[in-house]
PDB file of C-alpha atoms in Angstrom:
ATOM      1  CA  MET A 275      66.678  82.774  92.476  1.00 39.00           C
ATOM      2  CA  ASN A 276      65.223  83.091  95.957  1.00 40.00           C
ATOM      3  CA  THR A 277      65.776  86.351  97.826  1.00 43.00           C
ATOM      4  CA  LYS A 278      66.133  86.679 101.581  1.00 48.00           C
ATOM      5  CA  ALA A 279      66.896  89.538 103.927  1.00 46.00           C
ATOM      6  CA  PRO A 280      70.640  90.236 104.077  1.00 53.00           C
ATOM      7  CA  THR A 281      72.558  89.242 107.188  1.00 66.00           C
ATOM      8  CA  ARG A 282      74.993  91.369 109.180  1.00 67.00           C
ATOM      9  CA  VAL A 283      77.935  89.848 107.298  1.00 71.00           C
ATOM     10  CA  SER A 284      76.467  90.281 103.819  1.00 74.00           C
ATOM     11  CA  ARG A 285      75.655  93.931 104.616  1.00 78.00           C
ATOM     12  CA  LEU A 286      79.272  94.473 105.587  1.00 81.00           C
ATOM     13  CA  TYR A 287      80.378  92.849 102.323  1.00 83.00           C
ATOM     14  CA  GLU A 288      78.340  95.460 100.471  1.00 81.00           C
ATOM     15  CA  VAL A 289      79.915  98.279 102.466  1.00 81.00           C
ATOM     16  CA  MET A 290      83.403  96.925 101.808  1.00 83.00           C
ATOM     17  CA  ASP A 291      82.681  96.799  98.085  1.00 80.00           C
ATOM     18  CA  LEU A 292      81.498 100.404  98.259  1.00 79.00           C
ATOM     19  CA  MET A 293      84.773 101.317  99.979  1.00 80.00           C
ATOM     20  CA  LEU A 294      86.740  99.643  97.184  1.00 76.00           C
ATOM     21  CA  ASP A 295      84.773 101.479  94.495  1.00 74.00           C
ATOM     22  CA  SER A 296      85.483 104.813  96.220  1.00 74.00           C
ATOM     23  CA  VAL A 297      89.049 104.125  97.327  1.00 74.00           C
ATOM     24  CA  GLY A 298      90.150 107.635  96.349  1.00 74.00           C
ATOM     25  CA  ASP A 299      87.379 109.445  98.219  1.00 74.00           C
ATOM     26  CA  PRO A 300      87.397 110.620 101.863  1.00 70.00           C
ATOM     27  CA  LEU A 301      86.196 107.909 104.247  1.00 68.00           C
ATOM     28  CA  ALA A 302      82.942 108.941 105.949  1.00 72.00           C
ATOM     29  CA  LEU A 303      82.615 106.337 108.688  1.00 75.00           C
ATOM     30  CA  SER A 304      79.189 107.545 109.783  1.00 78.00           C
ATOM     31  CA  GLY A 305      77.825 107.206 106.255  1.00 78.00           C
ATOM     32  CA  LEU A 306      79.241 103.707 105.836  1.00 79.00           C
ATOM     33  CA  ALA A 307      77.788 102.681 109.191  1.00 81.00           C
ATOM     34  CA  ALA A 308      74.382 104.059 108.267  1.00 80.00           C
ATOM     35  CA  SER A 309      74.388 102.164 104.964  1.00 76.00           C
ATOM     36  CA  ALA A 310      74.900  98.946 106.962  1.00 76.00           C
ATOM     37  CA  SER A 311      72.220  99.997 109.512  1.00 79.00           C
ATOM     38  CA  TYR A 312      74.675 100.384 112.403  1.00 81.00           C
ATOM     39  CA  SER A 313      75.913 103.139 114.659  1.00 84.00           C
ATOM     40  CA  SER A 314      79.505 104.215 113.962  1.00 84.00           C
ATOM     41  CA  TYR A 315      80.687 102.474 117.152  1.00 84.00           C
ATOM     42  CA  HIS A 316      79.037  99.135 116.421  1.00 85.00           C
ATOM     43  CA  PHE A 317      79.978  99.273 112.752  1.00 85.00           C
ATOM     44  CA  ASP A 318      83.675  99.691 113.542  1.00 85.00           C
ATOM     45  CA  ARG A 319      83.575  96.965 116.199  1.00 88.00           C
ATOM     46  CA  ILE A 320      81.895  94.441 113.892  1.00 86.00           C
ATOM     47  CA  PHE A 321      84.133  95.430 110.990  1.00 87.00           C
ATOM     48  CA  ARG A 322      87.193  94.755 113.149  1.00 89.00           C
ATOM     49  CA  GLU A 323      85.812  91.376 114.250  1.00 86.00           C
ATOM     50  CA  LEU A 324      85.307  90.337 110.628  1.00 84.00           C
ATOM     51  CA  THR A 325      88.514  91.626 109.035  1.00 86.00           C
ATOM     52  CA  GLY A 326      90.996  92.069 111.870  1.00 87.00           C
ATOM     53  CA  PHE A 327      91.275  95.810 111.091  1.00 89.00           C
ATOM     54  CA  SER A 328      89.313  98.944 111.826  1.00 89.00           C
ATOM     55  CA  ALA A 329      87.449 100.365 108.831  1.00 86.00           C
ATOM     56  CA  VAL A 330      89.889 103.303 108.650  1.00 85.00           C
ATOM     57  CA  GLU A 331      92.961 101.048 108.738  1.00 89.00           C
ATOM     58  CA  TYR A 332      91.434  98.629 106.246  1.00 87.00           C
ATOM     59  CA  GLN A 333      90.746 101.418 103.760  1.00 86.00           C
ATOM     60  CA  ARG A 334      94.221 102.894 104.225  1.00 89.00           C
ATOM     61  CA  LYS A 335      95.834  99.554 103.393  1.00 88.00           C
ATOM     62  CA  ARG A 336      93.613  99.144 100.338  1.00 87.00           C
ATOM     63  CA  ARG A 337      94.591 102.602  99.131  1.00 90.00           C
ATOM     64  CA  LEU A 338      98.261 101.728  99.507  1.00 92.00           C
ATOM     65  CA  ARG A 339      97.895  98.434  97.637  1.00 89.00           C
ATOM     66  CA  ARG A 340      96.015 100.225  94.848  1.00 88.00           C
ATOM     67  CA  ALA A 341      98.839 102.756  94.662  1.00 92.00           C
ATOM     68  CA  ALA A 342     101.446  99.980  94.630  1.00 92.00           C
ATOM     69  CA  HIS A 343      99.674  98.343  91.728  1.00 87.00           C
ATOM     70  CA  GLN A 344      99.465 101.564  89.738  1.00 89.00           C
ATOM     71  CA  LEU A 345     103.110 102.371  90.402  1.00 92.00           C
ATOM     72  CA  ARG A 346     104.069  99.043  88.874  1.00 88.00           C
ATOM     73  CA  HIS A 347     101.695  98.972  85.926  1.00 83.00           C
ATOM     74  CA  GLU A 348     101.330 102.655  85.038  1.00 84.00           C
ATOM     75  CA  PRO A 349     104.923 103.908  84.809  1.00 85.00           C
ATOM     76  CA  ASP A 350     103.974 107.072  82.927  1.00 86.00           C
ATOM     77  CA  VAL A 351     101.668 108.404  85.663  1.00 91.00           C
ATOM     78  CA  PRO A 352     103.456 110.710  88.157  1.00 95.00           C
ATOM     79  CA  ILE A 353     103.727 109.438  91.713  1.00 96.00           C
ATOM     80  CA  GLY A 354     101.940 112.532  93.027  1.00 95.00           C
ATOM     81  CA  ARG A 355      98.972 111.890  90.753  1.00 95.00           C
ATOM     82  CA  ILE A 356      98.730 108.289  91.947  1.00 94.00           C
ATOM     83  CA  ALA A 357      98.840 109.460  95.566  1.00 94.00           C
ATOM     84  CA  GLN A 358      96.011 111.902  94.897  1.00 92.00           C
ATOM     85  CA  ASP A 359      93.909 109.354  93.003  1.00 90.00           C
ATOM     86  CA  CYS A 360      94.275 106.902  95.894  1.00 90.00           C
ATOM     87  CA  GLY A 361      92.958 109.381  98.438  1.00 89.00           C
ATOM     88  CA  PHE A 362      96.066 110.761 100.142  1.00 92.00           C
ATOM     89  CA  PRO A 363      95.866 114.447 101.147  1.00 89.00           C
ATOM     90  CA  SER A 364      99.504 115.218 100.332  1.00 93.00           C
ATOM     91  CA  ASN A 365     102.609 113.708  98.760  1.00 94.00           C
ATOM     92  CA  ALA A 366     104.320 113.730 102.153  1.00 95.00           C
ATOM     93  CA  ALA A 367     101.477 111.759 103.779  1.00 95.00           C
ATOM     94  CA  PHE A 368     101.560 109.246 100.950  1.00 96.00           C
ATOM     95  CA  ALA A 369     105.352 108.859 101.085  1.00 96.00           C
ATOM     96  CA  LYS A 370     105.287 108.178 104.829  1.00 96.00           C
ATOM     97  CA  ALA A 371     102.380 105.698 104.644  1.00 95.00           C
ATOM     98  CA  PHE A 372     103.845 103.872 101.644  1.00 96.00           C
ATOM     99  CA  LYS A 373     107.224 103.378 103.316  1.00 95.00           C
ATOM    100  CA  GLN A 374     105.542 102.106 106.495  1.00 94.00           C
ATOM    101  CA  GLN A 375     103.544  99.553 104.514  1.00 91.00           C
ATOM    102  CA  PHE A 376     106.163  98.352 102.011  1.00 92.00           C
ATOM    103  CA  ALA A 377     109.498  99.225 103.695  1.00 92.00           C
ATOM    104  CA  MET A 378     110.686 101.233 100.681  1.00 95.00           C
ATOM    105  CA  SER A 379     109.883 104.459  98.883  1.00 97.00           C
ATOM    106  CA  ALA A 380     107.347 104.645  96.072  1.00 97.00           C
ATOM    107  CA  LYS A 381     110.196 105.481  93.682  1.00 96.00           C
ATOM    108  CA  THR A 382     112.170 102.390  94.682  1.00 97.00           C
ATOM    109  CA  TRP A 383     109.030 100.289  94.357  1.00 95.00           C
ATOM    110  CA  ARG A 384     108.375 101.570  90.855  1.00 95.00           C
ATOM    111  CA  GLU A 385     111.966 100.878  89.807  1.00 93.00           C
ATOM    112  CA  GLY A 386     111.630  97.175  90.633  1.00 91.00           C
ATOM    113  CA  GLY A 387     111.392  96.995  94.401  1.00 93.00           C
ATOM    114  CA  TRP A 388     107.966  95.401  94.080  1.00 89.00           C
ATOM    115  CA  ARG A 389     109.645  92.203  92.894  1.00 86.00           C
ATOM    116  CA  ASP A 390     111.795  91.970  96.032  1.00 85.00           C
ATOM    117  CA  TYR A 391     108.711  92.611  98.150  1.00 86.00           C
ATOM    118  CA  MET A 392     106.785  89.803  96.496  1.00 81.00           C
ATOM    119  CA  ASP A 393     109.702  87.399  96.811  1.00 77.00           C
ATOM    120  CA  GLN A 394     110.842  88.238 100.334  1.00 74.00           C
ATOM    121  CA  GLN A 395     108.237  90.144 102.326  1.00 61.00           C
ATOM    122  CA  VAL A 396     104.916  88.601 101.360  1.00 54.00           C
ATOM    123  CA  GLY A 397     106.023  84.995 101.105  1.00 52.00           C
ATOM    124  CA  ARG A 398     105.360  82.362  98.499  1.00 52.00           C
ATOM    125  CA  GLU A 399     101.885  81.334  99.654  1.00 52.00           C
ATOM    126  CA  SER A 400     100.423  84.810  99.164  1.00 50.00           C
ATOM    127  CA  ASP A 401     101.590  84.737  95.560  1.00 53.00           C
ATOM    128  CA  VAL A 402      99.485  81.654  94.837  1.00 55.00           C
ATOM    129  CA  SER A 403      96.535  83.066  92.917  1.00 49.00           C
ATOM    130  CA  PHE A 404      94.438  79.932  92.778  1.00 57.00           C
ATOM    131  CA  PHE A 405      92.841  77.416  95.087  1.00 61.00           C
ATOM    132  CA  VAL A 406      93.551  73.691  95.110  1.00 63.00           C
ATOM    133  CA  ALA A 407      90.173  72.020  95.215  1.00 62.00           C
ATOM    134  CA  GLU A 408      91.218  68.801  96.936  1.00 69.00           C
ATOM    135  CA  PRO A 409      92.778  69.102 100.422  1.00 68.00           C
ATOM    136  CA  GLY A 410      95.360  66.412  99.661  1.00 71.00           C
ATOM    137  CA  ASN A 411      96.624  68.208  96.570  1.00 71.00           C
ATOM    138  CA  VAL A 412      98.730  71.000  97.987  1.00 71.00           C
ATOM    139  CA  GLU A 413     102.037  70.360  96.233  1.00 73.00           C
ATOM    140  CA  ALA A 414     101.547  73.310  93.891  1.00 68.00           C
ATOM    141  CA  ILE A 415     100.959  75.683  96.798  1.00 69.00           C
ATOM    142  CA  LEU A 416     103.986  74.478  98.753  1.00 70.00           C
ATOM    143  CA  ALA A 417     106.302  74.849  95.758  1.00 71.00           C
ATOM    144  CA  PRO A 418     108.096  78.204  95.393  1.00 72.00           C
ATOM    145  CA  TYR A 419     107.305  80.349  92.396  1.00 75.00           C
ATOM    146  CA  CYS A 420     109.372  79.577  89.299  1.00 79.00           C
ATOM    147  CA  ALA A 421     109.319  81.978  86.375  1.00 82.00           C
ATOM    148  CA  PRO A 422     107.961  80.303  83.222  1.00 87.00           C
ATOM    149  CA  VAL A 423     110.086  79.628  80.175  1.00 93.00           C
ATOM    150  CA  PRO A 424     110.037  82.972  78.322  1.00 94.00           C
ATOM    151  CA  GLY A 425     107.091  83.111  75.939  1.00 95.00           C
ATOM    152  CA  SER A 426     105.492  79.875  77.168  1.00 96.00           C
ATOM    153  CA  ILE A 427     102.650  81.574  79.052  1.00 95.00           C
ATOM    154  CA  ALA A 428     102.332  84.436  76.560  1.00 96.00           C
ATOM    155  CA  ALA A 429     101.729  81.928  73.754  1.00 97.00           C
ATOM    156  CA  ARG A 430      98.650  80.635  75.611  1.00 97.00           C
ATOM    157  CA  ILE A 431      97.009  84.008  76.387  1.00 97.00           C
ATOM    158  CA  GLU A 432      93.792  84.886  74.555  1.00 97.00           C
ATOM    159  CA  VAL A 433      92.113  88.292  74.823  1.00 98.00           C
ATOM    160  CA  ARG A 434      88.370  87.744  75.230  1.00 98.00           C
ATOM    161  CA  GLN A 435      85.198  89.633  75.957  1.00 98.00           C
ATOM    162  CA  LEU A 436      83.666  87.975  79.020  1.00 98.00           C
ATOM    163  CA  PRO A 437      80.037  88.431  80.091  1.00 97.00           C
ATOM    164  CA  ALA A 438      78.953  89.691  83.486  1.00 97.00           C
ATOM    165  CA  VAL A 439      78.345  87.075  86.191  1.00 96.00           C
ATOM    166  CA  THR A 440      76.166  87.490  89.274  1.00 94.00           C
ATOM    167  CA  LEU A 441      78.098  85.785  92.041  1.00 93.00           C
ATOM    168  CA  ARG A 442      76.963  84.315  95.353  1.00 92.00           C
ATOM    169  CA  TYR A 443      80.106  84.185  97.438  1.00 92.00           C
ATOM    170  CA  GLN A 444      81.814  83.670 100.763  1.00 91.00           C
ATOM    171  CA  ARG A 445      84.506  86.199 101.628  1.00 90.00           C
ATOM    172  CA  PHE A 446      87.647  84.824 103.255  1.00 88.00           C
ATOM    173  CA  PHE A 447      89.905  87.080 105.332  1.00 85.00           C
ATOM    174  CA  GLY A 448      93.437  86.426 106.541  1.00 80.00           C
ATOM    175  CA  GLN A 449      93.810  83.072 104.820  1.00 78.00           C
ATOM    176  CA  SER A 450      96.030  82.046 101.918  1.00 75.00           C
ATOM    177  CA  GLY A 451      97.822  79.005 100.577  1.00 75.00           C
ATOM    178  CA  ALA A 452      96.762  75.611 101.938  1.00 77.00           C
ATOM    179  CA  ALA A 453      94.403  77.092 104.558  1.00 80.00           C
ATOM    180  CA  LEU A 454      92.470  78.946 101.871  1.00 83.00           C
ATOM    181  CA  SER A 455      92.406  75.875  99.619  1.00 83.00           C
ATOM    182  CA  ILE A 456      90.875  73.716 102.324  1.00 83.00           C
ATOM    183  CA  ALA A 457      88.322  76.406 103.192  1.00 87.00           C
ATOM    184  CA  CYS A 458      87.230  76.656  99.550  1.00 88.00           C
ATOM    185  CA  ASN A 459      86.985  72.891  99.238  1.00 87.00           C
ATOM    186  CA  SER A 460      84.759  72.780 102.329  1.00 88.00           C
ATOM    187  CA  PHE A 461      82.571  75.508 100.826  1.00 91.00           C
ATOM    188  CA  ILE A 462      82.159  73.468  97.622  1.00 90.00           C
ATOM    189  CA  CYS A 463      81.252  70.297  99.511  1.00 88.00           C
ATOM    190  CA  GLU A 464      78.725  72.056 101.731  1.00 90.00           C
ATOM    191  CA  ARG A 465      76.949  73.826  98.885  1.00 91.00           C
ATOM    192  CA  GLU A 466      76.781  70.775  96.635  1.00 88.00           C
ATOM    193  CA  LYS A 467      75.541  68.566  99.478  1.00 89.00           C
ATOM    194  CA  SER A 468      72.800  71.036 100.377  1.00 87.00           C
ATOM    195  CA  GLY A 469      71.618  71.274  96.763  1.00 87.00           C
ATOM    196  CA  GLU A 470      72.393  74.972  96.651  1.00 87.00           C
ATOM    197  CA  VAL A 471      74.762  74.438  93.709  1.00 89.00           C
ATOM    198  CA  LEU A 472      73.901  72.160  90.818  1.00 82.00           C
ATOM    199  CA  PRO A 473      76.350  69.410  89.786  1.00 77.00           C
ATOM    200  CA  GLY A 474      78.908  70.542  87.233  1.00 80.00           C
ATOM    201  CA  ALA A 475      78.424  74.243  87.963  1.00 88.00           C
ATOM    202  CA  PRO A 476      81.464  76.495  87.624  1.00 93.00           C
ATOM    203  CA  TRP A 477      83.120  78.115  90.645  1.00 94.00           C
ATOM    204  CA  TYR A 478      84.746  81.520  90.777  1.00 95.00           C
ATOM    205  CA  GLY A 479      87.625  82.899  92.829  1.00 92.00           C
ATOM    206  CA  VAL A 480      87.974  86.685  92.888  1.00 92.00           C
ATOM    207  CA  PHE A 481      90.838  88.997  93.892  1.00 87.00           C
ATOM    208  CA  ASP A 482      90.148  92.729  93.821  1.00 85.00           C
ATOM    209  CA  GLU A 483      93.866  93.468  94.144  1.00 79.00           C
ATOM    210  CA  ASP A 484      97.140  91.946  93.011  1.00 75.00           C
ATOM    211  CA  PRO A 485      97.474  88.880  95.290  1.00 72.00           C
ATOM    212  CA  GLY A 486     101.257  89.131  95.164  1.00 72.00           C
ATOM    213  CA  PHE A 487     101.217  92.476  97.011  1.00 76.00           C
ATOM    214  CA  THR A 488      98.968  91.296  99.825  1.00 76.00           C
ATOM    215  CA  GLY A 489     100.300  89.668 102.973  1.00 72.00           C
ATOM    216  CA  GLU A 490      98.384  86.780 104.514  1.00 71.00           C
ATOM    217  CA  ARG A 491      96.849  88.841 107.342  1.00 77.00           C
ATOM    218  CA  GLU A 492      95.426  91.305 104.772  1.00 80.00           C
ATOM    219  CA  TYR A 493      94.359  88.680 102.232  1.00 80.00           C
ATOM    220  CA  CYS A 494      90.776  89.071 101.007  1.00 85.00           C
ATOM    221  CA  TYR A 495      89.391  86.448  98.633  1.00 88.00           C
ATOM    222  CA  ASP A 496      85.842  85.964  97.353  1.00 92.00           C
ATOM    223  CA  PHE A 497      84.848  82.449  96.349  1.00 93.00           C
ATOM    224  CA  GLY A 498      81.451  81.373  95.074  1.00 93.00           C
ATOM    225  CA  PHE A 499      79.168  80.356  92.253  1.00 94.00           C
ATOM    226  CA  ASP A 500      77.100  81.873  89.471  1.00 93.00           C
ATOM    227  CA  ALA A 501      73.670  82.598  90.950  1.00 89.00           C
ATOM    228  CA  ALA A 502      72.112  81.474  87.647  1.00 83.00           C
ATOM    229  CA  HIS A 503      73.462  77.955  88.276  1.00 71.00           C
ATOM    230  CA  GLY A 504      72.085  77.634  91.784  1.00 62.00           C
ATOM    231  CA  GLY A 505      69.644  74.917  92.777  1.00 54.00           C
ATOM    232  CA  GLU A 506      66.363  75.190  94.643  1.00 51.00           C
ATOM    233  CA  GLU A 507      68.120  76.144  97.882  1.00 51.00           C
ATOM    234  CA  ALA A 508      70.001  79.064  96.318  1.00 51.00           C
ATOM    235  CA  GLY A 509      69.594  82.440  97.958  1.00 57.00           C
ATOM    236  CA  ASP A 510      71.402  81.931 101.281  1.00 70.00           C
ATOM    237  CA  ALA A 511      71.330  85.388 102.855  1.00 69.00           C
ATOM    238  CA  SER A 512      74.594  84.761 104.685  1.00 77.00           C
ATOM    239  CA  LEU A 513      76.428  84.927 101.350  1.00 87.00           C
ATOM    240  CA  GLY A 514      77.452  88.070  99.579  1.00 87.00           C
ATOM    241  CA  LEU A 515      76.055  89.029  96.189  1.00 88.00           C
ATOM    242  CA  ARG A 516      78.179  90.855  93.631  1.00 90.00           C
ATOM    243  CA  VAL A 517      78.400  91.264  89.881  1.00 93.00           C
ATOM    244  CA  LEU A 518      81.651  90.345  88.190  1.00 95.00           C
ATOM    245  CA  PRO A 519      81.776  92.958  85.434  1.00 95.00           C
ATOM    246  CA  ALA A 520      81.763  92.182  81.740  1.00 97.00           C
ATOM    247  CA  GLY A 521      84.686  93.429  79.709  1.00 97.00           C
ATOM    248  CA  THR A 522      88.001  92.652  78.101  1.00 98.00           C
ATOM    249  CA  TYR A 523      90.180  90.084  79.849  1.00 98.00           C
ATOM    250  CA  ALA A 524      93.442  88.328  79.083  1.00 97.00           C
ATOM    251  CA  CYS A 525      92.563  84.664  79.627  1.00 98.00           C
ATOM    252  CA  LEU A 526      94.828  81.722  80.372  1.00 96.00           C
ATOM    253  CA  ASP A 527      93.115  78.341  80.026  1.00 96.00           C
ATOM    254  CA  PHE A 528      94.392  75.498  82.171  1.00 92.00           C
ATOM    255  CA  CYS A 529      93.663  71.838  82.831  1.00 89.00           C
ATOM    256  CA  HIS A 530      95.272  69.600  85.458  1.00 80.00           C
ATOM    257  CA  GLU A 531      97.567  72.478  86.496  1.00 82.00           C
ATOM    258  CA  TRP A 532      97.398  75.608  88.636  1.00 81.00           C
ATOM    259  CA  PRO A 533      98.986  78.645  86.922  1.00 84.00           C
ATOM    260  CA  ARG A 534      99.486  81.994  88.614  1.00 85.00           C
ATOM    261  CA  PHE A 535      98.511  85.513  87.677  1.00 87.00           C
ATOM    262  CA  ARG A 536     102.115  86.503  88.325  1.00 85.00           C
ATOM    263  CA  SER A 537     103.260  84.531  85.278  1.00 88.00           C
ATOM    264  CA  MET A 538     100.627  86.289  83.146  1.00 92.00           C
ATOM    265  CA  TYR A 539     101.912  89.684  84.255  1.00 89.00           C
ATOM    266  CA  GLU A 540     105.576  88.890  83.800  1.00 88.00           C
ATOM    267  CA  ASP A 541     105.556  86.748  80.667  1.00 94.00           C
ATOM    268  CA  TRP A 542     102.729  88.409  78.728  1.00 96.00           C
ATOM    269  CA  LEU A 543     101.631  91.854  79.905  1.00 93.00           C
ATOM    270  CA  GLU A 544     105.027  93.308  80.799  1.00 88.00           C
ATOM    271  CA  ARG A 545     107.133  91.508  78.229  1.00 89.00           C
ATOM    272  CA  GLN A 546     104.938  91.436  75.135  1.00 89.00           C
ATOM    273  CA  ALA A 547     101.633  93.278  75.457  1.00 91.00           C
ATOM    274  CA  GLN A 548     102.353  96.434  77.439  1.00 83.00           C
ATOM    275  CA  ALA A 549     102.552  98.614  74.331  1.00 87.00           C
ATOM    276  CA  VAL A 550      98.890  97.835  73.575  1.00 93.00           C
ATOM    277  CA  TRP A 551      97.291  96.707  76.846  1.00 94.00           C
ATOM    278  CA  ARG A 552      97.450  97.732  80.481  1.00 89.00           C
ATOM    279  CA  PHE A 553      95.866  96.395  83.636  1.00 89.00           C
ATOM    280  CA  ASP A 554      92.391  97.730  84.452  1.00 90.00           C
ATOM    281  CA  SER A 555      92.351  98.331  88.218  1.00 82.00           C
ATOM    282  CA  ALA A 556      88.596  99.002  88.195  1.00 83.00           C
ATOM    283  CA  ARG A 557      87.841  95.290  87.679  1.00 91.00           C
ATOM    284  CA  PRO A 558      88.975  92.203  89.622  1.00 91.00           C
ATOM    285  CA  HIS A 559      91.221  89.256  88.820  1.00 93.00           C
ATOM    286  CA  ILE A 560      88.932  86.267  88.207  1.00 94.00           C
ATOM    287  CA  GLN A 561      89.511  82.536  88.253  1.00 93.00           C
ATOM    288  CA  ARG A 562      86.831  80.250  86.817  1.00 94.00           C
ATOM    289  CA  VAL A 563      87.063  76.518  87.513  1.00 92.00           C
ATOM    290  CA  GLU A 564      84.897  73.463  87.070  1.00 91.00           C
ATOM    291  CA  ARG A 565      85.359  69.737  87.571  1.00 86.00           C
ATOM    292  CA  GLY A 566      85.606  67.852  84.266  1.00 82.00           C
ATOM    293  CA  PRO A 567      84.175  64.391  83.472  1.00 84.00           C
ATOM    294  CA  ASP A 568      87.513  62.874  84.533  1.00 83.00           C
ATOM    295  CA  GLY A 569      87.207  64.478  87.970  1.00 79.00           C
ATOM    296  CA  GLN A 570      90.065  66.900  87.272  1.00 82.00           C
ATOM    297  CA  TRP A 571      89.772  70.661  87.545  1.00 86.00           C
ATOM    298  CA  ARG A 572      89.981  72.956  84.548  1.00 91.00           C
ATOM    299  CA  GLY A 573      89.189  76.562  83.829  1.00 93.00           C
ATOM    300  CA  HIS A 574      90.864  79.882  83.186  1.00 95.00           C
ATOM    301  CA  LEU A 575      92.494  82.850  84.842  1.00 94.00           C
ATOM    302  CA  ALA A 576      91.097  86.183  83.639  1.00 96.00           C
ATOM    303  CA  LEU A 577      93.216  89.322  83.992  1.00 95.00           C
ATOM    304  CA  PRO A 578      91.232  92.567  83.409  1.00 95.00           C
ATOM    305  CA  ILE A 579      92.863  94.761  80.769  1.00 95.00           C
ATOM    306  CA  LYS A 580      92.123  97.836  78.699  1.00 93.00           C
ATOM    307  CA  LYS A 581      93.647  99.519  75.677  1.00 92.00           C
ATOM    308  CA  ARG A 582      96.365 102.088  76.250  1.00 84.00           C
TER     309      ARG A 582
END
């Protein structure tokens, strides 16, 4: 794989990933700016241009979404402990910030309010945890979420050990649903036409947070290809570079359909597997897709899990 000097955007990707890895730590803006080779002023300005938020606001929202996820999936952990782990200085500060973000208390959220938020506040497009590769095929995105027949998704889940993947990716901000699908399709066409991606190579979509808790303006989605499958032109410095970690994942294979992570949570993890498995918030949700010989898309959703 060719290596080139990183661009302004790819440096910011690296800083954002560092922020995610240290979501519970105090935010040192000057240190983040220095790691991206900027002054604090220019770093915050460029960060806002890229994401629509200041670095401080962006990190605060990520902390709150991490807390929301833990409140749902780790019912035995006290709310105060979750607030502390997600970087809030006091329970009162956390309670105020959480209610501002989600329009309910953390206690109400934990008791099932998250479901109302997903259904009413975020909107159906933000719950679509996949991309539709062809711009004309958006029916699945436009359709509202329907809960699967009980046990139908759970029967298809396989727990697997997946290897690490070095990903070359484009990061998309503030897009979801059909807009995100079309953007990903354009990315595929451009990279294949340029020879940067070899024919038949798999593509990966990555969510670092539960997509159902993230409104469109805050949506952050990484989409790219395995660097090992790149062609002679691989190594575009405008793209980010990250490693999708190896580990244990609950996998849902699909072909000629577009399932959602939400159905994996509700039909498998929460209904059948929660006594043994729980979500691992240290690793991302991953979708792997490739075009089959018949021209149709197939692949799997991979939900990161760990033993209780």
